[in-house]
Structures are given as C-alpha cells and as structure tokens.
PDB file of C-alpha atoms in Angstrom:
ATOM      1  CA  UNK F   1     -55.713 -54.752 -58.920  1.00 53.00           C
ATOM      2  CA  UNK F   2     -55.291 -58.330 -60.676  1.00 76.00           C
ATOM      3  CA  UNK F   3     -58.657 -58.135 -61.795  1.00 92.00           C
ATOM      4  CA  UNK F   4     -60.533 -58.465 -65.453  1.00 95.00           C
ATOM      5  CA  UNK F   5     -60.273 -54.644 -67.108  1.00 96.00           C
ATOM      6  CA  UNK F   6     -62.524 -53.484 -70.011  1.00 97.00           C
ATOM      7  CA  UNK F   7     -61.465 -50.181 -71.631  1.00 97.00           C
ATOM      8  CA  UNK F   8     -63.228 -48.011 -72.808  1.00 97.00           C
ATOM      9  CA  UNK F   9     -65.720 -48.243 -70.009  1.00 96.00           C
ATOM     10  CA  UNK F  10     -68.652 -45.844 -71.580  1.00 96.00           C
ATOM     11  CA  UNK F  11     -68.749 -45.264 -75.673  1.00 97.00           C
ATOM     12  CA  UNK F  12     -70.843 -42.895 -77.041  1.00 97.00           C
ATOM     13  CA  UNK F  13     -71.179 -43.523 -81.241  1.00 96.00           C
ATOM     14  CA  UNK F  14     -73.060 -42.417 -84.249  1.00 96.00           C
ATOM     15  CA  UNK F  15     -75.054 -45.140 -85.867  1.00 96.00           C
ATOM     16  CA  UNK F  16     -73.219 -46.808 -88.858  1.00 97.00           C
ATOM     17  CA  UNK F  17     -69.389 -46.259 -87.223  1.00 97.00           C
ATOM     18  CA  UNK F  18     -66.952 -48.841 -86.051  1.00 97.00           C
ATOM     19  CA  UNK F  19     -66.398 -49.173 -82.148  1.00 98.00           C
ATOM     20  CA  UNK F  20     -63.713 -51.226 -80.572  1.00 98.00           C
ATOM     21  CA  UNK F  21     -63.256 -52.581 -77.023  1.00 97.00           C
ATOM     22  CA  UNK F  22     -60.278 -54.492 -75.167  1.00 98.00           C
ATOM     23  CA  UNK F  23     -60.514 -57.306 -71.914  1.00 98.00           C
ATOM     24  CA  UNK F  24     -57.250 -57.390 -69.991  1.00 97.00           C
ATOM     25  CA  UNK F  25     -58.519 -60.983 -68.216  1.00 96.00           C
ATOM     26  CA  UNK F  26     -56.647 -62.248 -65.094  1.00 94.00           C
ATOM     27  CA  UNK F  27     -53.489 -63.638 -66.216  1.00 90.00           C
ATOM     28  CA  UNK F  28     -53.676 -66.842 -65.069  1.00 88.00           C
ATOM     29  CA  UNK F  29     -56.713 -67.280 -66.744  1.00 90.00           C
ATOM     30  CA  UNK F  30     -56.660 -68.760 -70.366  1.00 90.00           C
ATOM     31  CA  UNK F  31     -60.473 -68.586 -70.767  1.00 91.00           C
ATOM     32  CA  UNK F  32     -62.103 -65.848 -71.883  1.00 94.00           C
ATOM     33  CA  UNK F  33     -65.590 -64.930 -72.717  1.00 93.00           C
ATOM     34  CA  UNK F  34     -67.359 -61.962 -73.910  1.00 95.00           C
ATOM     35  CA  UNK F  35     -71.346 -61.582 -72.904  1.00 94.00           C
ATOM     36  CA  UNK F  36     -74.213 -58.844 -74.371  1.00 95.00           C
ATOM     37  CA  UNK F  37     -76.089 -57.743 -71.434  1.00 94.00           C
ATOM     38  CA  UNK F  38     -79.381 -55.676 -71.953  1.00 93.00           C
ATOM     39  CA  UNK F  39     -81.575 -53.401 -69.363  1.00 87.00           C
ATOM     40  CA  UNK F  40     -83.275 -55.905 -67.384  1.00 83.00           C
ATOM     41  CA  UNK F  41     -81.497 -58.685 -68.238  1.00 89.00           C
ATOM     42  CA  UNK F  42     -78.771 -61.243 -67.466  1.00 91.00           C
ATOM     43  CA  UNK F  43     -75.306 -61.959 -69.656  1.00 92.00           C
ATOM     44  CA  UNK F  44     -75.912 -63.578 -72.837  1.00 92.00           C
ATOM     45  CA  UNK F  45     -73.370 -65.254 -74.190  1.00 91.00           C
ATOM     46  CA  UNK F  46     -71.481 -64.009 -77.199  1.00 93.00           C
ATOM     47  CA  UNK F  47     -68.066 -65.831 -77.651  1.00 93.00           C
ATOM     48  CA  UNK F  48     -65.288 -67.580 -76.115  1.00 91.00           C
ATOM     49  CA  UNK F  49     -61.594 -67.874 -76.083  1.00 93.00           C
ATOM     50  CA  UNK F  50     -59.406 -70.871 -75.179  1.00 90.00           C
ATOM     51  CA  UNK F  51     -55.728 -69.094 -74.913  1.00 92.00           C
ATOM     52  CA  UNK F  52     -55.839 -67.946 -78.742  1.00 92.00           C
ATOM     53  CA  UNK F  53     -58.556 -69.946 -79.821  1.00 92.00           C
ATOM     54  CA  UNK F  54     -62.255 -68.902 -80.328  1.00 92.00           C
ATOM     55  CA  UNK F  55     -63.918 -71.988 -79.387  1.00 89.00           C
ATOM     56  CA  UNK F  56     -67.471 -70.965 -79.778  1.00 87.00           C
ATOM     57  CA  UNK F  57     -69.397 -68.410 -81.013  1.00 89.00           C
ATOM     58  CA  UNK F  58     -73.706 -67.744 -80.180  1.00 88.00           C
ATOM     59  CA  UNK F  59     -76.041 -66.712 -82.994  1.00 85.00           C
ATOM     60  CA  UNK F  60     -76.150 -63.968 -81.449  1.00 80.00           C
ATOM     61  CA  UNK F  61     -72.857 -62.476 -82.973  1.00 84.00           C
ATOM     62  CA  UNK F  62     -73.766 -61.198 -86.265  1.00 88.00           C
ATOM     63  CA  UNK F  63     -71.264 -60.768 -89.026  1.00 92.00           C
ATOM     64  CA  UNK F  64     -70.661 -57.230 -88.092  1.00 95.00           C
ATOM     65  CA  UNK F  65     -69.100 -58.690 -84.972  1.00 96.00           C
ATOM     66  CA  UNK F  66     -65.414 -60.270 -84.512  1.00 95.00           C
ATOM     67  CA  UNK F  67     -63.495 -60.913 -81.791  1.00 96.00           C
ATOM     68  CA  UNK F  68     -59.399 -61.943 -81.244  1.00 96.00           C
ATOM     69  CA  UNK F  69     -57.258 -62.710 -78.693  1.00 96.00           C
ATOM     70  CA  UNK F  70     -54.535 -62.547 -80.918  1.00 91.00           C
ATOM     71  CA  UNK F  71     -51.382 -63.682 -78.032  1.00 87.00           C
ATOM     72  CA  UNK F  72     -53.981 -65.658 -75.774  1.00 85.00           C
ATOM     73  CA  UNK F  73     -53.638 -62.368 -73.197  1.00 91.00           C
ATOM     74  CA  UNK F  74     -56.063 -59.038 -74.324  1.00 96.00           C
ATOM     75  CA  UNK F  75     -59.147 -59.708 -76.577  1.00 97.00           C
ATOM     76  CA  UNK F  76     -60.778 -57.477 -78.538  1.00 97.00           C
ATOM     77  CA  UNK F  77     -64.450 -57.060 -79.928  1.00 97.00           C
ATOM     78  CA  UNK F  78     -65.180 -54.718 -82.816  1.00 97.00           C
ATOM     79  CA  UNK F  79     -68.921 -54.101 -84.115  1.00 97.00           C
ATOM     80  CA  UNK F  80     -68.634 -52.500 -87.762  1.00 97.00           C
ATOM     81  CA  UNK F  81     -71.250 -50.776 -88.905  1.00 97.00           C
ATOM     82  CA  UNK F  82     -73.096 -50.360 -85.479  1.00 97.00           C
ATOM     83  CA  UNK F  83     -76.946 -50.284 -85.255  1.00 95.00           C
ATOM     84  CA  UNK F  84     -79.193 -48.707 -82.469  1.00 94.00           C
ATOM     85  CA  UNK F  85     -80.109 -53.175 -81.570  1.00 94.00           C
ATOM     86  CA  UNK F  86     -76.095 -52.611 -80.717  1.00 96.00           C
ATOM     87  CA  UNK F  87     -76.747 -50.644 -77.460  1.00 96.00           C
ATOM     88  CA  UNK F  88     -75.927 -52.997 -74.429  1.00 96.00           C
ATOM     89  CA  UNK F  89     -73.357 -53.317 -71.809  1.00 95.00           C
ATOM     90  CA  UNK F  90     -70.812 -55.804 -73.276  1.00 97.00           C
ATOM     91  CA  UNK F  91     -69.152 -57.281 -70.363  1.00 95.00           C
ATOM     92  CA  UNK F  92     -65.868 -59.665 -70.523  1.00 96.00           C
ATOM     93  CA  UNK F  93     -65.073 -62.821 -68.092  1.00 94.00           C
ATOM     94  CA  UNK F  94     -62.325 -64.976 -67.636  1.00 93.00           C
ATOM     95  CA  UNK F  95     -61.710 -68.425 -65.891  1.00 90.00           C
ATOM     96  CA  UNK F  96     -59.560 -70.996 -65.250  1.00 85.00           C
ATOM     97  CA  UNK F  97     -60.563 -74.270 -68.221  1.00 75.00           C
ATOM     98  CA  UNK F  98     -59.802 -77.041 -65.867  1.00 64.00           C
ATOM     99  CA  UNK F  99     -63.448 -78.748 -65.335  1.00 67.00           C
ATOM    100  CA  UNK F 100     -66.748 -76.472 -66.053  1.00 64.00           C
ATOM    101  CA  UNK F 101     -67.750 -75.581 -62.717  1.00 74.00           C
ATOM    102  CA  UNK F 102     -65.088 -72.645 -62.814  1.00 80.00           C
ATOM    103  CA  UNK F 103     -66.699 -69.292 -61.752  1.00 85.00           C
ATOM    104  CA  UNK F 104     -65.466 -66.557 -64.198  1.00 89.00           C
ATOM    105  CA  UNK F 105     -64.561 -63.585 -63.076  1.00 92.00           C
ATOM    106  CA  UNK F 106     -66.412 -60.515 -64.768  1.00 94.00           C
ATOM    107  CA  UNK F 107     -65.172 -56.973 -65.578  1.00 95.00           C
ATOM    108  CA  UNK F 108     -66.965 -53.914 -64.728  1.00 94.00           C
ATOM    109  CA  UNK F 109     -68.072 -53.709 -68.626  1.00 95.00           C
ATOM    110  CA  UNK F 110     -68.332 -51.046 -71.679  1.00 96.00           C
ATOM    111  CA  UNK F 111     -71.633 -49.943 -72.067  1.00 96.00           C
ATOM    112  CA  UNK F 112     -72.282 -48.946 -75.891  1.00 97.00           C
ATOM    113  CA  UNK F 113     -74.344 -46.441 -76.795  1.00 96.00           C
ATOM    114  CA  UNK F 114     -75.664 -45.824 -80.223  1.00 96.00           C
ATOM    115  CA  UNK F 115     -76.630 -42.052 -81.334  1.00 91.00           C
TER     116      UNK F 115
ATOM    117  CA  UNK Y   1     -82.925 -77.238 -73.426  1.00 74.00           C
ATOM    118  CA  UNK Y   2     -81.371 -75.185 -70.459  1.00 81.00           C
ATOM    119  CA  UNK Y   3     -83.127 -72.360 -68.793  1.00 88.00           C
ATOM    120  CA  UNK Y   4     -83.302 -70.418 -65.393  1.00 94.00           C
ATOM    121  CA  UNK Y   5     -86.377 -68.978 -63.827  1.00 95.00           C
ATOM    122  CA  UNK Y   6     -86.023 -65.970 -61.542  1.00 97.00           C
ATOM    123  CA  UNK Y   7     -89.772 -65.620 -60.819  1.00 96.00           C
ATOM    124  CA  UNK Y   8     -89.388 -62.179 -58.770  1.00 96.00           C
ATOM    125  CA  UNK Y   9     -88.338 -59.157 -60.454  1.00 95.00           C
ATOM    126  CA  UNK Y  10     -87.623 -57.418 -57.177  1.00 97.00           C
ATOM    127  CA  UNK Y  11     -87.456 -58.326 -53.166  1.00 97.00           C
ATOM    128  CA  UNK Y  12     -88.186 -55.688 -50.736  1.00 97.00           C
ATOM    129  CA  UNK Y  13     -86.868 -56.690 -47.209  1.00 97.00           C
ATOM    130  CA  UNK Y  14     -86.374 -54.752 -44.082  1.00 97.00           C
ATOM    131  CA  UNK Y  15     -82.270 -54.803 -42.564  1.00 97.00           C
ATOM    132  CA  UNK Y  16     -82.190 -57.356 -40.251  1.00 97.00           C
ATOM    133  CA  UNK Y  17     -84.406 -59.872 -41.707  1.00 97.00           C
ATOM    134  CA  UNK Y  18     -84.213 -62.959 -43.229  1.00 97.00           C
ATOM    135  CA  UNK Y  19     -83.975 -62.700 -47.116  1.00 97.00           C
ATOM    136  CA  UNK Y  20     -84.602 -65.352 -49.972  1.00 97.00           C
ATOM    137  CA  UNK Y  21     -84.114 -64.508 -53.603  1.00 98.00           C
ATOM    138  CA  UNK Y  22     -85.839 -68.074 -55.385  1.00 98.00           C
ATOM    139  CA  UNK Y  23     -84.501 -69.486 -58.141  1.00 98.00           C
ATOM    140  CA  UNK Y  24     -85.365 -72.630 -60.768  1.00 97.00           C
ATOM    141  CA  UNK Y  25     -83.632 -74.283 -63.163  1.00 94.00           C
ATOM    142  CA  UNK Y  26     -83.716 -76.678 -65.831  1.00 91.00           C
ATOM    143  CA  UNK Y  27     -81.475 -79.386 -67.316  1.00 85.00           C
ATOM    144  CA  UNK Y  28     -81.592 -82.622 -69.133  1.00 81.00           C
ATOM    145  CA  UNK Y  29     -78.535 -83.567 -66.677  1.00 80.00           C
ATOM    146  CA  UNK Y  30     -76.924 -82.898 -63.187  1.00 82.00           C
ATOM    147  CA  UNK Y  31     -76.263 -79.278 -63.102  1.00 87.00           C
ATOM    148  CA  UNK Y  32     -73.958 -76.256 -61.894  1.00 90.00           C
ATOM    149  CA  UNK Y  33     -75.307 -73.988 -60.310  1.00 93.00           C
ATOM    150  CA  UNK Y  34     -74.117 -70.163 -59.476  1.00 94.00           C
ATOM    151  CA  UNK Y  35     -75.464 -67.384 -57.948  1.00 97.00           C
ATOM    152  CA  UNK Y  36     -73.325 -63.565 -59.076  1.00 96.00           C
ATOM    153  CA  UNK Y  37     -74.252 -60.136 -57.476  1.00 96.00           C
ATOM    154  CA  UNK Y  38     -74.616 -56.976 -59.890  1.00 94.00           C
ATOM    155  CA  UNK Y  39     -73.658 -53.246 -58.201  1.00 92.00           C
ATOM    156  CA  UNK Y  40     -74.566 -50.550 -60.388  1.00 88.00           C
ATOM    157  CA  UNK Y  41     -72.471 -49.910 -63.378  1.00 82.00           C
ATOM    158  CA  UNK Y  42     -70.091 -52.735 -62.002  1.00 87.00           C
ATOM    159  CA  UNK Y  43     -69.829 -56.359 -63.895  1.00 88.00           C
ATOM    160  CA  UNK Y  44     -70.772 -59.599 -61.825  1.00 92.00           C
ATOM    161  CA  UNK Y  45     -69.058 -60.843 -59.160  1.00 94.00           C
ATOM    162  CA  UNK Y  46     -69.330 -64.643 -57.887  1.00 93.00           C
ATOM    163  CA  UNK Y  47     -70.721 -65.432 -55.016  1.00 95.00           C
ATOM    164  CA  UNK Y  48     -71.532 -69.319 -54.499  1.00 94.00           C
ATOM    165  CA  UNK Y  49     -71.904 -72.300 -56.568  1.00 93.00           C
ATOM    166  CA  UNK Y  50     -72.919 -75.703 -56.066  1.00 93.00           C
ATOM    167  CA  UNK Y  51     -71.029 -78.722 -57.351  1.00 88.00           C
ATOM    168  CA  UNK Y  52     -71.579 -81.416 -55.547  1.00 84.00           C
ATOM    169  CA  UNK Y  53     -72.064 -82.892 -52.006  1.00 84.00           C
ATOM    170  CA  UNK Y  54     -73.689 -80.932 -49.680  1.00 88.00           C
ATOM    171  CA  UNK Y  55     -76.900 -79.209 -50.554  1.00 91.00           C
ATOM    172  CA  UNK Y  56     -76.519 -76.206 -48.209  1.00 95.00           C
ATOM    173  CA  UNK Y  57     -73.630 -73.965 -49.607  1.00 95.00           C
ATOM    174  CA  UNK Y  58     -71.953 -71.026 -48.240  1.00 95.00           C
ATOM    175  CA  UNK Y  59     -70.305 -68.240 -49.971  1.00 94.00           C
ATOM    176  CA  UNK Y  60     -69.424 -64.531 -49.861  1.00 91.00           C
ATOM    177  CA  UNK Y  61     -70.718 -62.170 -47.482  1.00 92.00           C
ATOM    178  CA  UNK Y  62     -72.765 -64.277 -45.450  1.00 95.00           C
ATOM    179  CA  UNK Y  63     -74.957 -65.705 -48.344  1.00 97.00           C
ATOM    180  CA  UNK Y  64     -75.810 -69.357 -48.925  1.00 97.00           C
ATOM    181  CA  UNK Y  65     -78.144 -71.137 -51.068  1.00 97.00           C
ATOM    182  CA  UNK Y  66     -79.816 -74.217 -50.675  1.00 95.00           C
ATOM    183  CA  UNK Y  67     -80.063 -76.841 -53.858  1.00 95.00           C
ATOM    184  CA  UNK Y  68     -83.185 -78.458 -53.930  1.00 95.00           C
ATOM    185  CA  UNK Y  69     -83.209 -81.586 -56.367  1.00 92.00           C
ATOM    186  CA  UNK Y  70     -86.528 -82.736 -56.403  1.00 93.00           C
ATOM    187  CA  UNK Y  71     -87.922 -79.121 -56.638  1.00 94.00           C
ATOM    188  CA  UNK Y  72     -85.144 -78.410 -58.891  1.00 94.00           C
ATOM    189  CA  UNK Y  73     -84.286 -74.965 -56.927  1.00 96.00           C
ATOM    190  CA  UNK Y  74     -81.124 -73.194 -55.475  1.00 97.00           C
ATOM    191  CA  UNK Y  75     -82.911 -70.321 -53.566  1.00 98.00           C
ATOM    192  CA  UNK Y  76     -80.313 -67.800 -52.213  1.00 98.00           C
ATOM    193  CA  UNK Y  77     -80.934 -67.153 -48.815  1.00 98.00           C
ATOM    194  CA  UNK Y  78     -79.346 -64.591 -46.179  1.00 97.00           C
ATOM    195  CA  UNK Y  79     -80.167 -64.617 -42.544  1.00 97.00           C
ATOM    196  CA  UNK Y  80     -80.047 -61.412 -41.616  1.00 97.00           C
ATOM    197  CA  UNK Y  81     -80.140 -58.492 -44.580  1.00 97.00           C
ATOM    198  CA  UNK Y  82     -78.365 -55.762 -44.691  1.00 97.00           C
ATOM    199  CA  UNK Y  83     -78.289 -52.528 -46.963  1.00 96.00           C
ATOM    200  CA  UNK Y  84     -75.614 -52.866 -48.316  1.00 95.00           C
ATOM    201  CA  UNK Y  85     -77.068 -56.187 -49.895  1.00 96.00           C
ATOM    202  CA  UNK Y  86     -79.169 -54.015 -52.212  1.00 97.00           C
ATOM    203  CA  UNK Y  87     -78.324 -55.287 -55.864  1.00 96.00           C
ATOM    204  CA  UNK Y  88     -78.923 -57.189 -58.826  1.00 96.00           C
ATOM    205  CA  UNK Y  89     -78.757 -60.875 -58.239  1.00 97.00           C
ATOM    206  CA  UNK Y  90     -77.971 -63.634 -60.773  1.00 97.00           C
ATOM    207  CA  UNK Y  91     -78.627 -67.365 -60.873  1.00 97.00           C
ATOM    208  CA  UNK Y  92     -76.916 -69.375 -63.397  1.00 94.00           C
ATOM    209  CA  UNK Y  93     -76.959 -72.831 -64.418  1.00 91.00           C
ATOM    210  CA  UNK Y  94     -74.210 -75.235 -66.323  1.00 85.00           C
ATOM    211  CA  UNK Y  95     -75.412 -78.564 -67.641  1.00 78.00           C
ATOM    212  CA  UNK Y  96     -72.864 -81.006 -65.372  1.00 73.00           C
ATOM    213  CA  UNK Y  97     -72.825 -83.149 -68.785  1.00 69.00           C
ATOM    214  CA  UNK Y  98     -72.407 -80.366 -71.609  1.00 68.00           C
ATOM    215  CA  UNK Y  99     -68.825 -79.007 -72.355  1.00 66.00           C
ATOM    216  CA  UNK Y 100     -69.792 -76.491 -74.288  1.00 66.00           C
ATOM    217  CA  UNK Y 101     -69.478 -72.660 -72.728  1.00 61.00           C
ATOM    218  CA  UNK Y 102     -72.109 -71.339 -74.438  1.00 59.00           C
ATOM    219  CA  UNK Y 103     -74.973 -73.154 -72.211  1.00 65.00           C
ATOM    220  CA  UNK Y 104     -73.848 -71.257 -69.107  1.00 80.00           C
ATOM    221  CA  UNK Y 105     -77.284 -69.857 -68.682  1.00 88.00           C
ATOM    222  CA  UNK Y 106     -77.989 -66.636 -66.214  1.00 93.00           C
ATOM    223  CA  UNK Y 107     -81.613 -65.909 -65.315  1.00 95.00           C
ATOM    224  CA  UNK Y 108     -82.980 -62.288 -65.708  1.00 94.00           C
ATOM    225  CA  UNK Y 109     -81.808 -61.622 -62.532  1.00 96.00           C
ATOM    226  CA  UNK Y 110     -83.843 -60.217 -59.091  1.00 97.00           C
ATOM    227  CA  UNK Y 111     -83.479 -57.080 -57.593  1.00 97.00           C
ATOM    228  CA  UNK Y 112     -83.360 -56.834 -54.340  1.00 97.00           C
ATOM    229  CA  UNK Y 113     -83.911 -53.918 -52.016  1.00 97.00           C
ATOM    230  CA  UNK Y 114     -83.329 -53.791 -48.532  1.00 97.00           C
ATOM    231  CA  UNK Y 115     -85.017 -50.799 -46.367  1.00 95.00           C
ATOM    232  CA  UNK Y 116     -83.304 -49.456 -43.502  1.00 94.00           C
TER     233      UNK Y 116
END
C-alpha cells in the first residue's frame, strides 16, 4: 500500500500528558500537511511542510503544538500538555507542490482522545 | 475572505436515483474547486476537482459535479445512487490567485444516506 500512514491510529491520554503522532506521506510527495478535524466538521488546517520546511502554520496551532519533518520524509506532531479542546481526529495529507490545484492525498487519521 | 457553504447537513436518497449534494463557495478570485468522500473512521479521499475548461467534470465512481460561475456553485451530482455511496462528503475551495496552503477551505461537509 503506497498510501499516506498515520500511527498511532486511536490514542487514549490523561489530560496534561504529552502525545505524539507520525505521517509516513507518499514518497513522491514533498508536501505535507497536517489538519484538526472535529465531530461534524471538515479539516482545518494546522500546518504545512515543503520537503523539510514548515511553510505555514494556522492560529490554530497553539504553542503546545510543534511539528517536524526533520529528513523531508515522516512528520511528526506532538501536543504537550494536552487539554480536553485537544480531542479531534488529526488527519495528515500529502501532495505533489507543482501548481495549487494538486489534490492531497489523506491518511486514515489518529483520533485523540483526552481523559 | 474564502468560505464554503454546504447548506444540507444530510441527503436521504433512495438506490437508483438521481443524487445532488449542493455546494457554494466564495472567493475574491477564480477558484479550485474539490469535492473528497469521508468513510467512517477513514481520512478523505479525492474525488473530482475543477480547474479549468469544461464546467461538467467527472471523477471517481461515477460522480461529477457541475461548476456554476454565475451562481458560484459546484453541486456534486450522481445519476443513479447507490448504497454504497453512503458517506461524508466534502467540498473544498482554493483561491486560483492565493499561494498560500492554508486557504484550502473544506465545507462542513453533507451526509448522505442512500436507502435500499
């Protein structure tokens, strides 16, 4: 399957602790973008990656939130200090960056839930 | 500013019928225009966009969508519905003029629900 992973897929965490997830985006791909979606609603954008650099950022992403895509392959996104607001399906995309009409290509998410 | 209107929260259609899931958008330019599908649990997948040319376009699994300039729509449209249609759907719009990746904007999607 050549398409965009997410691991963990479901996380379960107390209030307060540190959670961590990883995109595996289609290789050929050198964008990448992670997106907050909420019961009900569509992706909002959080961040996105050019190859190693984090182009762009929403309002949205607090300082408890920081992303990498440290070799311009896997990204990460870490929330420290996670609130009950947190809960959400975070999904990850990835596209080609010639010309903006590109579709991306979503994985299947990691839906965060906050005890 | 951007925005997409998905002005039904659900669509209940019969299999076999025609289906339309309506969607409006807003730009200050020319605009992209996508529709995704949502499965449960699953993340989007594409299934037609509009760039240019002409206005009826045809994508995955027998959908289309028709962009409407002067109405400023791109209603997704099957002709005949099946059950297996039953999902989430997702417009989203791209200002044509604006680089910038964060003004990809997905409406709050339609569900649609198609009766055997």
């Amino acid at each position: 399957d050549t398409g965009v992973s997410q691991n963990p897929r479901h996380k379960i965490t107390k209030r307060g602790q540190n959670v961590t997830f990883r995109c595996d985006p289609i290789s050929e791909h050198n964008r990448l973008y992670w997106y907050r979606q909420t019961l009900g609603q569509g992706p909002e954008f959080l961040t996105y990656f050019q190859n190693e650099a984090q182009l762009e950022k929403s309002r949205l992403l607090s300082d408890r939130f920081s992303a990498e895509r440290p070799k311009g392959s896997f990204s990460t996104l870490e929330i420290q200090r996670t609130e009950q607001g947190d809960s959400a399906m975070y999904l990850c995309a990835s596209s080609f960056s010639e010309g903006p009409n590109q579709p991306q290509h979503f994985g299947d998410g990691t839906r965060l839930s906050i005890l | 500013a951007q925005s997409v209107a998905q002005p039904e929260d659900q669509v209940n259609v019969a299999e076999g019928n025609p289906l339309t899931v309506k969607c409006t958008y807003s730009v200050s330019g020319n605009p992209y225009l996508f529709w995704y599908v949502q499965y449960p649990n699953r993340g989007l997948q594409f299934l037609l966009k509009y760039i240019t040319g002409d206005n009826l376009v045809k994508g995955s699994y027998g959908f289309e969508a028709e962009f409407n300039k002067s109405q400023t729509s791109f209603h997704l449209k099957k002709p005949s519905a099946l059950v297996s249609d039953s999902a989430l759907y997702f417009c989203a719009v791209r200002d044509r003029g604006d680089s910038s990746a964060s003004k990809i904007i997905f409406g709050s999607g339609t569900r649609l629900s198609i009766r055997p």
